[in-house]
Short mmCIF file of C-alpha atoms in Angstrom, two decimals:
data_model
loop_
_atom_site.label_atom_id
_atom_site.label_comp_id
_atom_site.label_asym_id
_atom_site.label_seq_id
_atom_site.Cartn_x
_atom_site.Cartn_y
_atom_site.Cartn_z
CA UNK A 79 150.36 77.55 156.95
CA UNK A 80 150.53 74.18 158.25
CA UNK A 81 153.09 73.43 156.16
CA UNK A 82 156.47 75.20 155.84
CA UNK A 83 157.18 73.60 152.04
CA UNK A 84 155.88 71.72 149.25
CA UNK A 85 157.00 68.35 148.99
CA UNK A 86 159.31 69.09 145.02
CA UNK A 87 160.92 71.97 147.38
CA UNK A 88 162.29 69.19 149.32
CA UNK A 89 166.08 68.37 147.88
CA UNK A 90 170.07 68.80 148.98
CA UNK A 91 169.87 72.40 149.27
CA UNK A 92 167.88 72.35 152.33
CA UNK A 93 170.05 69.31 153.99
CA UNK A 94 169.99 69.89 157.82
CA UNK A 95 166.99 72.20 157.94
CA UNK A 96 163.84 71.57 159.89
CA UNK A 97 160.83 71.07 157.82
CA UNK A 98 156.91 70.55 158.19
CA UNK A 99 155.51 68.47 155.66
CA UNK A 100 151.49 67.50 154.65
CA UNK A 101 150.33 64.91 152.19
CA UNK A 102 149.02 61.68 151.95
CA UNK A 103 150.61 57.86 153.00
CA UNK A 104 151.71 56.54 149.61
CA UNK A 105 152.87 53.57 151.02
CA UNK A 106 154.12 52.57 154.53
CA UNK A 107 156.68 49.72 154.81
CA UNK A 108 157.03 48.65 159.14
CA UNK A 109 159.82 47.29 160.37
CA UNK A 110 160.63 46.51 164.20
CA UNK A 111 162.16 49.45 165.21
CA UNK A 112 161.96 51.75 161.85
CA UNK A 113 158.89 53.18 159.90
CA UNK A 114 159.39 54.30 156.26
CA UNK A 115 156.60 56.22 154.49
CA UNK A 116 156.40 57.73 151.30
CA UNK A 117 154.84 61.32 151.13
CA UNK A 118 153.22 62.24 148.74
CA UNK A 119 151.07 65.81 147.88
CA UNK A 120 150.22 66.87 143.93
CA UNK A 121 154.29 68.67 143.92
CA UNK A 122 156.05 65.46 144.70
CA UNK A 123 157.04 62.63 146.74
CA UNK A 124 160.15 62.19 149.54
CA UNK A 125 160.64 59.36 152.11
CA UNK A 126 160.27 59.89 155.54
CA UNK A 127 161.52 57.62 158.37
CA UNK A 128 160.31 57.57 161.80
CA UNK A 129 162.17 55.30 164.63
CA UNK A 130 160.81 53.66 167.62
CA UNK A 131 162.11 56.82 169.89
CA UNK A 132 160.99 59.24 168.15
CA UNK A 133 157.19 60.81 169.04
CA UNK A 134 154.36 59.60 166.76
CA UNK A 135 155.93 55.82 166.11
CA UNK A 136 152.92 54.35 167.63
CA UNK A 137 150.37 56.29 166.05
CA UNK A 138 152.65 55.92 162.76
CA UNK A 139 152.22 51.97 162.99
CA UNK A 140 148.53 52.50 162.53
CA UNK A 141 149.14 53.96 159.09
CA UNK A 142 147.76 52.87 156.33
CA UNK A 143 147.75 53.76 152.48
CA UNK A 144 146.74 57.25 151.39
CA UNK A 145 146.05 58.35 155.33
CA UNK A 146 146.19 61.92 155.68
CA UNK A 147 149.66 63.12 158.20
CA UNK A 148 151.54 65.56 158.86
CA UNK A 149 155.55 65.31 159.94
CA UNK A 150 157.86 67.48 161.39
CA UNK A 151 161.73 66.72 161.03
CA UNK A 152 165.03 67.65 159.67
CA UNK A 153 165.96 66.69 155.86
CA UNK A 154 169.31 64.26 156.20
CA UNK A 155 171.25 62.70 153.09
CA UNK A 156 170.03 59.29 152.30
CA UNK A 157 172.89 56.24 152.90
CA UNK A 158 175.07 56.13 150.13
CA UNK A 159 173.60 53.92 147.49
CA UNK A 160 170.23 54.42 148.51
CA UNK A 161 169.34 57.19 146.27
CA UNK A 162 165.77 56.76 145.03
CA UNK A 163 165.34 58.91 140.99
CA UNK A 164 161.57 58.31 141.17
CA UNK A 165 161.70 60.58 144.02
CA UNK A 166 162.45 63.56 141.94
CA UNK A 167 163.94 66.27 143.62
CA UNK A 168 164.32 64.52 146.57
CA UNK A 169 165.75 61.50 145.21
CA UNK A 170 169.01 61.70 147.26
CA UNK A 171 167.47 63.10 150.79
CA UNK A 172 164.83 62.10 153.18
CA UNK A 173 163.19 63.25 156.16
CA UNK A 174 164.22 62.29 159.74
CA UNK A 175 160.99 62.08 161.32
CA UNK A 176 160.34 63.38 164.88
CA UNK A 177 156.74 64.15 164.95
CA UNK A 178 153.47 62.51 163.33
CA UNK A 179 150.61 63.61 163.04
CA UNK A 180 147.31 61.65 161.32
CA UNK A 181 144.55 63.91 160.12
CA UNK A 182 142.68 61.45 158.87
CA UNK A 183 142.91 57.66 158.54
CA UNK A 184 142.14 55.72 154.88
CA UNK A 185 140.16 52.70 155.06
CA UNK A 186 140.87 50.09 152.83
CA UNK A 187 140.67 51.18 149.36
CA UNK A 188 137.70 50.07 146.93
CA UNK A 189 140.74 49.84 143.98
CA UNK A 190 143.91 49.78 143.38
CA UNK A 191 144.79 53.79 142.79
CA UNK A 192 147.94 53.19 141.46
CA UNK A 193 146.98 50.83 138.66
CA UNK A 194 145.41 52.73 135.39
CA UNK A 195 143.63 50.32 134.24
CA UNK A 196 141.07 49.67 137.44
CA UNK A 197 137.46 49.41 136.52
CA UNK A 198 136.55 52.69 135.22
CA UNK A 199 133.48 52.39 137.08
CA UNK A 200 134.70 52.43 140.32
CA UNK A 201 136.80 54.37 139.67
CA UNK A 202 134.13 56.89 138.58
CA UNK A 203 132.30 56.13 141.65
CA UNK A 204 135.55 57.31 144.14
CA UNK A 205 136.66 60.19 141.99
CA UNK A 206 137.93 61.74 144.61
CA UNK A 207 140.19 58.94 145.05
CA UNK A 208 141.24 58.62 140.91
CA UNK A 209 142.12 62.14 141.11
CA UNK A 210 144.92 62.15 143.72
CA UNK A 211 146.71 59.70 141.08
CA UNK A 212 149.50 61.18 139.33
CA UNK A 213 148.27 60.51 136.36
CA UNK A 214 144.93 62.44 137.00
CA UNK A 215 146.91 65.17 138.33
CA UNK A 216 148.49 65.66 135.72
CA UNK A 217 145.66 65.64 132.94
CA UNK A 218 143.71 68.26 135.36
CA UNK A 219 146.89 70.28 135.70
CA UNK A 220 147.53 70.02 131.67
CA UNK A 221 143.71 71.29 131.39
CA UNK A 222 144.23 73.96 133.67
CA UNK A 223 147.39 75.67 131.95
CA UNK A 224 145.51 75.15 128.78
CA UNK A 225 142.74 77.43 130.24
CA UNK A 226 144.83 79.70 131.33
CA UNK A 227 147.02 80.08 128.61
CA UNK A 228 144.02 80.42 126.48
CA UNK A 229 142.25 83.41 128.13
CA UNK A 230 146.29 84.78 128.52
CA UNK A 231 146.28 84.70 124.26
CA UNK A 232 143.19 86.46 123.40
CA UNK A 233 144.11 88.71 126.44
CA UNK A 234 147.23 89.97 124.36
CA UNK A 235 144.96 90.49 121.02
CA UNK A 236 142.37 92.51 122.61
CA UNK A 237 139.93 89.77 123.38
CA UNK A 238 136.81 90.96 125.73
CA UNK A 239 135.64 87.94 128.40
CA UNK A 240 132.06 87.51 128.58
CA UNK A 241 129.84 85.50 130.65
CA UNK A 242 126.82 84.43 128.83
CA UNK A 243 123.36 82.82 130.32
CA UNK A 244 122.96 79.24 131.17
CA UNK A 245 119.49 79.60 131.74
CA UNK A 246 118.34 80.31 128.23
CA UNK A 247 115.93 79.54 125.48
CA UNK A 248 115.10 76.44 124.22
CA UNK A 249 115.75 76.77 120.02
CA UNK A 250 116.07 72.66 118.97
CA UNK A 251 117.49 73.16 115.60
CA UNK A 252 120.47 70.73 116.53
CA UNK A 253 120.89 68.12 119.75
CA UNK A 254 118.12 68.08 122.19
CA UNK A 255 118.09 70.69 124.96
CA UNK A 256 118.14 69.87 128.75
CA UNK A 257 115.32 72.00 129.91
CA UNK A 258 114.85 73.86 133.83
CA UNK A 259 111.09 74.44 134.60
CA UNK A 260 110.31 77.48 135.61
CA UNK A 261 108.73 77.77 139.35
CA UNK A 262 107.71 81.31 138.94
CA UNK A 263 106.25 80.90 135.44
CA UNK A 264 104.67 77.13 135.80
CA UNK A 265 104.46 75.30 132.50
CA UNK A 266 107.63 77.74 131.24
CA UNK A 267 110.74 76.25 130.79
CA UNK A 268 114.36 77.40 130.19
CA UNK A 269 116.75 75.41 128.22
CA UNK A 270 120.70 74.88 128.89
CA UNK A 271 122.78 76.22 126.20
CA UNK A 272 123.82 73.75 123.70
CA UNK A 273 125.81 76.81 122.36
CA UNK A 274 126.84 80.37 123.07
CA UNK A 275 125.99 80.75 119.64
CA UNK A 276 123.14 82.89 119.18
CA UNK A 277 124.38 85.47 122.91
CA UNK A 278 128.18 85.82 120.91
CA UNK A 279 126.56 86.85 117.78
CA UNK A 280 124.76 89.29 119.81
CA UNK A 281 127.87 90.46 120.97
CA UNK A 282 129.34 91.40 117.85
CA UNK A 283 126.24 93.73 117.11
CA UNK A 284 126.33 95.04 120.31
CA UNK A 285 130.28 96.09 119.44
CA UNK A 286 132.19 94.15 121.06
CA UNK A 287 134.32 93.08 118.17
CA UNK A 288 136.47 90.38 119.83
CA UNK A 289 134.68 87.85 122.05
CA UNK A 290 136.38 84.98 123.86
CA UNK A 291 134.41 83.05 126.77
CA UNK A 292 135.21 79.50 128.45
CA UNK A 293 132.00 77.94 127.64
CA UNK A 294 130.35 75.43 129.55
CA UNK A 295 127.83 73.24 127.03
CA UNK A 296 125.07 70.95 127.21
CA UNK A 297 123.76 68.33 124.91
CA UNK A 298 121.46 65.87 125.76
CA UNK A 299 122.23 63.25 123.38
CA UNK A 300 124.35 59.53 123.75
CA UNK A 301 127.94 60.27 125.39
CA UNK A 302 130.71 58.54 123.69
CA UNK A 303 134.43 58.58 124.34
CA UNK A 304 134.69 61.89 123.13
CA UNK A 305 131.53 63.22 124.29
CA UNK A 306 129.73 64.21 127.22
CA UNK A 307 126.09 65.23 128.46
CA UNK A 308 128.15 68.87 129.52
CA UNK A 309 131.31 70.03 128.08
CA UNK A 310 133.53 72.93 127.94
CA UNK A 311 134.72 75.16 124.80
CA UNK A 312 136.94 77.90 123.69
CA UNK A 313 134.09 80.19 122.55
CA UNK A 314 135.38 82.84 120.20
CA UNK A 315 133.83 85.73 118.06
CA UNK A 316 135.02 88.56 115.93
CA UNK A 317 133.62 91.01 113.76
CA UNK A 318 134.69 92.64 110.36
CA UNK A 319 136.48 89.21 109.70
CA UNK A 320 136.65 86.91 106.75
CA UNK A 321 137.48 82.67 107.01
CA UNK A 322 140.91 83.29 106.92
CA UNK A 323 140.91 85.69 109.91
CA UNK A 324 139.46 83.05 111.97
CA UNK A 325 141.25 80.40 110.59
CA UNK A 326 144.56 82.17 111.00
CA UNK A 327 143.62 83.26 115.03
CA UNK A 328 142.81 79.59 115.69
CA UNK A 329 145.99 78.44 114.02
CA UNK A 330 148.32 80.88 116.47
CA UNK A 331 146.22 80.10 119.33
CA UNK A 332 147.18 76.37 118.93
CA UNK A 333 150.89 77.03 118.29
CA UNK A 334 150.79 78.81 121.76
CA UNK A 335 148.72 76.40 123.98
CA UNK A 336 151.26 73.22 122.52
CA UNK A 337 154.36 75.68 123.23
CA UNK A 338 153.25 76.91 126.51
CA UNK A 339 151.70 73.65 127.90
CA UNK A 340 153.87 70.87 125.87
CA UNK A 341 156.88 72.96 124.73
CA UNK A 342 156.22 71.51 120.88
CA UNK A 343 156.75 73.84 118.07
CA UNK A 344 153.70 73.66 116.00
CA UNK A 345 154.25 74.42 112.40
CA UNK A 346 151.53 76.99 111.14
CA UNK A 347 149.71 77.01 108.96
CA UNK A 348 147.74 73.90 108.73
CA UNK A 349 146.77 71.74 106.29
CA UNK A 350 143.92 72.54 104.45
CA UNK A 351 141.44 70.57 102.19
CA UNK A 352 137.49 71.01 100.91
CA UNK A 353 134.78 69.16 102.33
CA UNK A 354 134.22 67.72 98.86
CA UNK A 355 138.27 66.71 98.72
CA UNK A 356 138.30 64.74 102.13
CA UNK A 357 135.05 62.61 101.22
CA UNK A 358 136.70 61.75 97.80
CA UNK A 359 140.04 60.92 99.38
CA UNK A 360 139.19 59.52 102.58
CA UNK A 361 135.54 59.19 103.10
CA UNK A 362 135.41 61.05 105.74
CA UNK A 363 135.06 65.23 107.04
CA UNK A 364 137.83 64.46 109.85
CA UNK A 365 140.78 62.38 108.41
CA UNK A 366 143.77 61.26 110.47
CA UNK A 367 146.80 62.75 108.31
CA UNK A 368 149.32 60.98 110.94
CA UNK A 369 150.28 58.44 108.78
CA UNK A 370 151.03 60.79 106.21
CA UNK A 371 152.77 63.95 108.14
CA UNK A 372 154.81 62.12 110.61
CA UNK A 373 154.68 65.80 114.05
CA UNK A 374 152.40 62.48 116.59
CA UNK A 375 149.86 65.81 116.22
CA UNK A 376 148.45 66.07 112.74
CA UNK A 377 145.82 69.23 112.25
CA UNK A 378 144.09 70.04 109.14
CA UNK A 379 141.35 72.16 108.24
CA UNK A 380 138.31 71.08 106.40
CA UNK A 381 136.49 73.72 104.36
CA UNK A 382 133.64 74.60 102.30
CA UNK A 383 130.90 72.58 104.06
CA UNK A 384 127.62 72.12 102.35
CA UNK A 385 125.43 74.63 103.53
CA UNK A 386 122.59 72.21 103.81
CA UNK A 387 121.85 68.31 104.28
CA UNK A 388 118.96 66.50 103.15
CA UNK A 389 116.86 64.47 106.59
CA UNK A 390 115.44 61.29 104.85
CA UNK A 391 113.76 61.08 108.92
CA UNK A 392 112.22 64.53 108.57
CA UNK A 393 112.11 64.66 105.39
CA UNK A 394 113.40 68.73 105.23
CA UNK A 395 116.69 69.79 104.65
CA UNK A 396 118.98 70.48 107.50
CA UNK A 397 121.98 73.02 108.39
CA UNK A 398 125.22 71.25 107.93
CA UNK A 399 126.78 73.30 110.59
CA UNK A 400 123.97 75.62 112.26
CA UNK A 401 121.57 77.65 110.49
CA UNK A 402 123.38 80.61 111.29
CA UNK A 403 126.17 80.42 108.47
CA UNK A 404 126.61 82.13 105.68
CA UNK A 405 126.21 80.63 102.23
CA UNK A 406 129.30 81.31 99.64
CA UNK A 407 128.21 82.87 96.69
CA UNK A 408 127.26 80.83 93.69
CA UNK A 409 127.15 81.62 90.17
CA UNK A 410 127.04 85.36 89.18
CA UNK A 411 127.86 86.11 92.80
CA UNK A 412 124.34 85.65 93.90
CA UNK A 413 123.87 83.42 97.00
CA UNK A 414 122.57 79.90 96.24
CA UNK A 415 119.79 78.51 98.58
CA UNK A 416 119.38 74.70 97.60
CA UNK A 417 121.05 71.47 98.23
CA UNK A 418 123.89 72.50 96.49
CA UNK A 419 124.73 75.17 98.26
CA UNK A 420 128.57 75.71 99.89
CA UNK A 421 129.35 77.83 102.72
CA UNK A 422 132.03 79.83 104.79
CA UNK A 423 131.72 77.29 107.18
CA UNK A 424 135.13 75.66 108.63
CA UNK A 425 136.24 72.45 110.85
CA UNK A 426 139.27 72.19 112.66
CA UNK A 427 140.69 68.30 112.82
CA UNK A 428 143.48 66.93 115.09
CA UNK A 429 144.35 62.93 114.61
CA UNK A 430 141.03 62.51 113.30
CA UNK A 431 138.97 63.93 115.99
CA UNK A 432 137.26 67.15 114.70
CA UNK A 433 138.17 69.40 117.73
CA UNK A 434 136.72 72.86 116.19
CA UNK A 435 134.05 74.09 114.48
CA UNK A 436 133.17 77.60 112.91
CA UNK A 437 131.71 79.65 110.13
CA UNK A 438 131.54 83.19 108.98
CA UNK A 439 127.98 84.23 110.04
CA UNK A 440 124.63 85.38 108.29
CA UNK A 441 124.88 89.06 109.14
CA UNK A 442 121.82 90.29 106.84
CA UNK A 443 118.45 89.81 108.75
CA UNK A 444 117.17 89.35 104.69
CA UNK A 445 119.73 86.58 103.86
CA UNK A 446 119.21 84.66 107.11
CA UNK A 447 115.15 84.54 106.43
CA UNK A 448 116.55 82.87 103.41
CA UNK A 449 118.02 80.13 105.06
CA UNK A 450 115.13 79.37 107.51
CA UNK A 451 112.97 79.73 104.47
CA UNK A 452 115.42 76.58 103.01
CA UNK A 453 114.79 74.34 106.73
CA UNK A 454 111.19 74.76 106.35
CA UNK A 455 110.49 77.03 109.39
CA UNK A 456 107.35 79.26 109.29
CA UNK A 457 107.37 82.97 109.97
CA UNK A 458 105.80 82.20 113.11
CA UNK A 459 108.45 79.56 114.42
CA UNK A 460 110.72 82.17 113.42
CA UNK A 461 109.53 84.87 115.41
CA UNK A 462 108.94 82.44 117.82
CA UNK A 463 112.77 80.76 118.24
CA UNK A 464 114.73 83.98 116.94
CA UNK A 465 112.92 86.58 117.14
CA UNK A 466 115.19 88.95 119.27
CA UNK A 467 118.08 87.59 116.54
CA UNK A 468 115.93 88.64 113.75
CA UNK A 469 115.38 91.98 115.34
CA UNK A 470 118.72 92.77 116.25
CA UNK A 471 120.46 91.95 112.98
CA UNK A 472 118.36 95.00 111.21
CA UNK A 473 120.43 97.53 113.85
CA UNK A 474 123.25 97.95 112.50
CA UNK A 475 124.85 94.58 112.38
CA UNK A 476 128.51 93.87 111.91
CA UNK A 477 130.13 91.55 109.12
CA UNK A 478 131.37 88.32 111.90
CA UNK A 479 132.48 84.98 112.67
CA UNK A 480 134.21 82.52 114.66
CA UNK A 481 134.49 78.85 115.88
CA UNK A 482 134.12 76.90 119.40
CA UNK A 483 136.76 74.69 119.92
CA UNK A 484 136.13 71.73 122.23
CA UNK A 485 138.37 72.07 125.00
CA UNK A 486 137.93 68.48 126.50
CA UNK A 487 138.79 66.96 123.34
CA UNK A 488 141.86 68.83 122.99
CA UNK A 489 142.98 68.34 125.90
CA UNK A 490 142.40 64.42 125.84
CA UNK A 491 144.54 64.36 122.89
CA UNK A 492 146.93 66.02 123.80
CA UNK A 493 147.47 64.33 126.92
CA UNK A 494 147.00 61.09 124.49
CA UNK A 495 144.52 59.35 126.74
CA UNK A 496 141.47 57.99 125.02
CA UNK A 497 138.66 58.97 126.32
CA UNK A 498 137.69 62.77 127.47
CA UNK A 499 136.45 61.19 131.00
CA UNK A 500 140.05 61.39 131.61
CA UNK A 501 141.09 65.01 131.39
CA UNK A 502 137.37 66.82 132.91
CA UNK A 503 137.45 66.15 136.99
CA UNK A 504 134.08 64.80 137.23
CA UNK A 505 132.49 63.28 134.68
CA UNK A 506 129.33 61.71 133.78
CA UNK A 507 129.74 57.57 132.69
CA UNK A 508 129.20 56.05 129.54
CA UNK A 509 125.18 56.14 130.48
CA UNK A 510 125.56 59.53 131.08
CA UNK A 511 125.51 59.10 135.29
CA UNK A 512 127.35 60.77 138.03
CA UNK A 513 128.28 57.64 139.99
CA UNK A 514 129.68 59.62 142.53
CA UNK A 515 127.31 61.78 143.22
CA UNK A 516 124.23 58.87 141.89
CA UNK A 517 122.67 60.99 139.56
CA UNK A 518 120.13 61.65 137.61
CA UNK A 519 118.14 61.54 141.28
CA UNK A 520 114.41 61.41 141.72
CA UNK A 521 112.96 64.78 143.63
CA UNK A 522 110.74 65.04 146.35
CA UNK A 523 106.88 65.59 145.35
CA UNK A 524 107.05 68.96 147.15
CA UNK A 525 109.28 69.97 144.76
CA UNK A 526 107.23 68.66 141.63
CA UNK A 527 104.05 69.90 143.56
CA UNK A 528 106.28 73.99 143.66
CA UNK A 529 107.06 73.24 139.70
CA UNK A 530 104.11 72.09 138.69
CA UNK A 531 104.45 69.08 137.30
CA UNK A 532 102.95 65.83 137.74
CA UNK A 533 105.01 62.50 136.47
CA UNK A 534 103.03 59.81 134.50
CA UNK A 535 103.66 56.61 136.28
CA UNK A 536 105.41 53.63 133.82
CA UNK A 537 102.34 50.94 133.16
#
């Protein structure tokens, strides 16, 4: 290693000892004969000083702002008084400089890095830059642990990881897909997944009874503050469960991730309420309860979704949730198929923002003809769309359910920043655009010519 410590190891203990140090320029202040600069790397900060004797002071007096060095010295107790307690660990020492090394000079910077509230597009555009920030640091570190501490839960309760295809089929029953064409198969065309859905309910018949994946999604639909083109969820499936199983496994899995990551004591269980009891009492399926619990993270459940919505656009009625879930039983104990239909079919809300979303599924190929029968799909766009889904519930498929939780919008909130741009490393804008990387890019015809696909020119 270049380096023989991180820059939090650096503190009293080590006073005397020679060190070798890496990081980045966070600010340089020259004097005649002295050079202070602030270290910096993603563990910490200390102050190093360099003096006109020492080797390196010339090349040190080119510095500038998040430059790229590397010092060797000896870590002596800062002048009394001169303690710094923004420093950290190394608030009371700093380095004695005797070599300098640049690995890279900074140009001037397009904004100010250490001011939050630069233009977001720029920032976008240099996210490279935004992310050495501690502020980014720390939202991508946050995400991180709650990733890991995540898959480290459903490790402990017996939890299979599975990988499932991102080159899939396209089945627009919700969002629109993104679609791949196909160069081997011209005029074919996969689709991104908007879900996991339909691959972890294949799981469960294929006996895997506990299913957890980190799920990357895609959506191609109008990003908003908490919502992006792709996106990431907890993905989770188990079989011979009822709602409360699910809702119960969710409810621990929170309490961990804010005890491991935040160290707050969640109080379990949530709130819960109907779907029909949240529009009465606040007009809405995702209420903030804040106001009205006082913990600054307020969860609730909502349950009992209507099974099905009326489109006045399409005129044909709709799955609330996915056409997937399971109607509760009406009258008699027979299962209702109309617009007045319930269904096991649950939403998890934090501060208002719906962060989960999950149902008990349709495990009886006869019941879930039913419900495509209700959207107004033909046998043939059945066979068509879910075919292989259709087959595989009549072997032998398990009772199952679960819920996707959507990791970016936890994680914004509970960093408290408000948008999800600012907890997933490299997002798209508001227009759905890498700036960084400027895309959506046209392709070369070559590669249209391989695909087969022509573009209609714009009159």
């Amino acid at each position: 290693m270049i380096r023989s410590h991180k820059l939090d190891e650096i503190d009293g203990k080590i006073e005397g000892e020679k060190v070798e140090l890496c990081g980045w320029a966070d600010s340089v202040r020259i004097l005649r004969s002295v050079i202070f600069i602030v270290l910096r790397d993603r563990y910490g900060k200390v102050q190093t000083v360099i003096s006109s004797k020492k080797q390196g002071f010339d090349e040190a007096k080119k510095l500038t702002q998040e430059s790229c060095i590397y010092i060797k010295g000896t870590v002596k107790k800062r002048p009394e008084g001169q303690e710094n307690p923004e420093m950290g660990n190394s608030s009371k020492v700093e380095i004695e400089t005797e070599k300098l090394e640049i690995f890279n000079l900074c140009p001037p910077l397009p904004f100010d890095i250490k001011n939050k509230n630069s233009d977001e597009e720029t920032r976008l555009k240099h996210r490279f830059l935004d992310l050495r920030t501690q502020r980014m640091q720390k939202n991508i570190i946050l995400r991180g642990d709650v990733i890991n501490s995540t898959i480290e839960f459903f490790n402990k309760q017996d939890f299979v990881y599975f990988e499932t295809p991102e080159l899939g089929k396209s089945t627009p029953e919700g969002a629109r897909d993104f679609v791949v064409p196909s160069r081997n198969h011209k005029g074919k065309f996969y689709a991104l997944p908007q879900s996991p859905q339909l691959f972890k309910q294949l799981s469960q018949i294929s006996g895997f009874d506990k299913y957890i994946q980190i799920a990357k999604c895609f959506r191609d639909e109008d990003t908003r503050k908490d919502r992006q083109p792709e996106f990431t969820q907890i993905d989770v499936e188990m079989s011979f469960v009822e709602e409360e199983d699910v809702i119960s496994i969710t409810e621990k899995l929170m309490k961990h991730l804010f005890k491991k990551t935040l160290n707050i004591d969640l109080k379990i269980p949530f709130k819960r309420m109907t779907y029909d009891e949240a529009m009465k009492k606040y007009g809405r399926d995702d209420p903030d309860l804040r106001k009205e619990t006082r913990e600054k993270f307020s969860f609730c459940w909502i349950v009992d979704f209507p099974a099905f919505e009326y489109s006045e656009e399409e005129k044909r009625y709709k799955s609330t949730h996915h056409p997937f879930t399971l109607p509760i039983p009406g009258e008699k104990g027979k299962l209702d198929f109309n617009e007045n239909s319930k269904s096991y079919a649950y939403d998890l809300v934090l501060n208002g923002s719906e962060i989960g979303g999950g149902s008990i599924r349709a495990h009886n190929s006869e019941i879930q003809e039913k419900i495509f029968d209700v959207l107004g799909l033909s046998k043939k766009e059945v066979k068509e769309k879910f075919g292989f889904l259709m087959d595989a519930l009549k072997y032998g498929s398990p009772p199952h359910g679960g819920i996707a939780l959507g990791m970016d919008r936890l994680v914004q909130l509970m960093a408290e920043e408000e948008t999800i741009r600012d907890v997933i490393p490299f997002p798209k804008n508001k227009e759905a655009k890498d700036l960084m990387l400027n895309a959506p890019s046209e392709i070369s015809k070559d590669q249209l010519d391989e695909l087969g696909i022509n573009l209609k020119q714009n009159k």
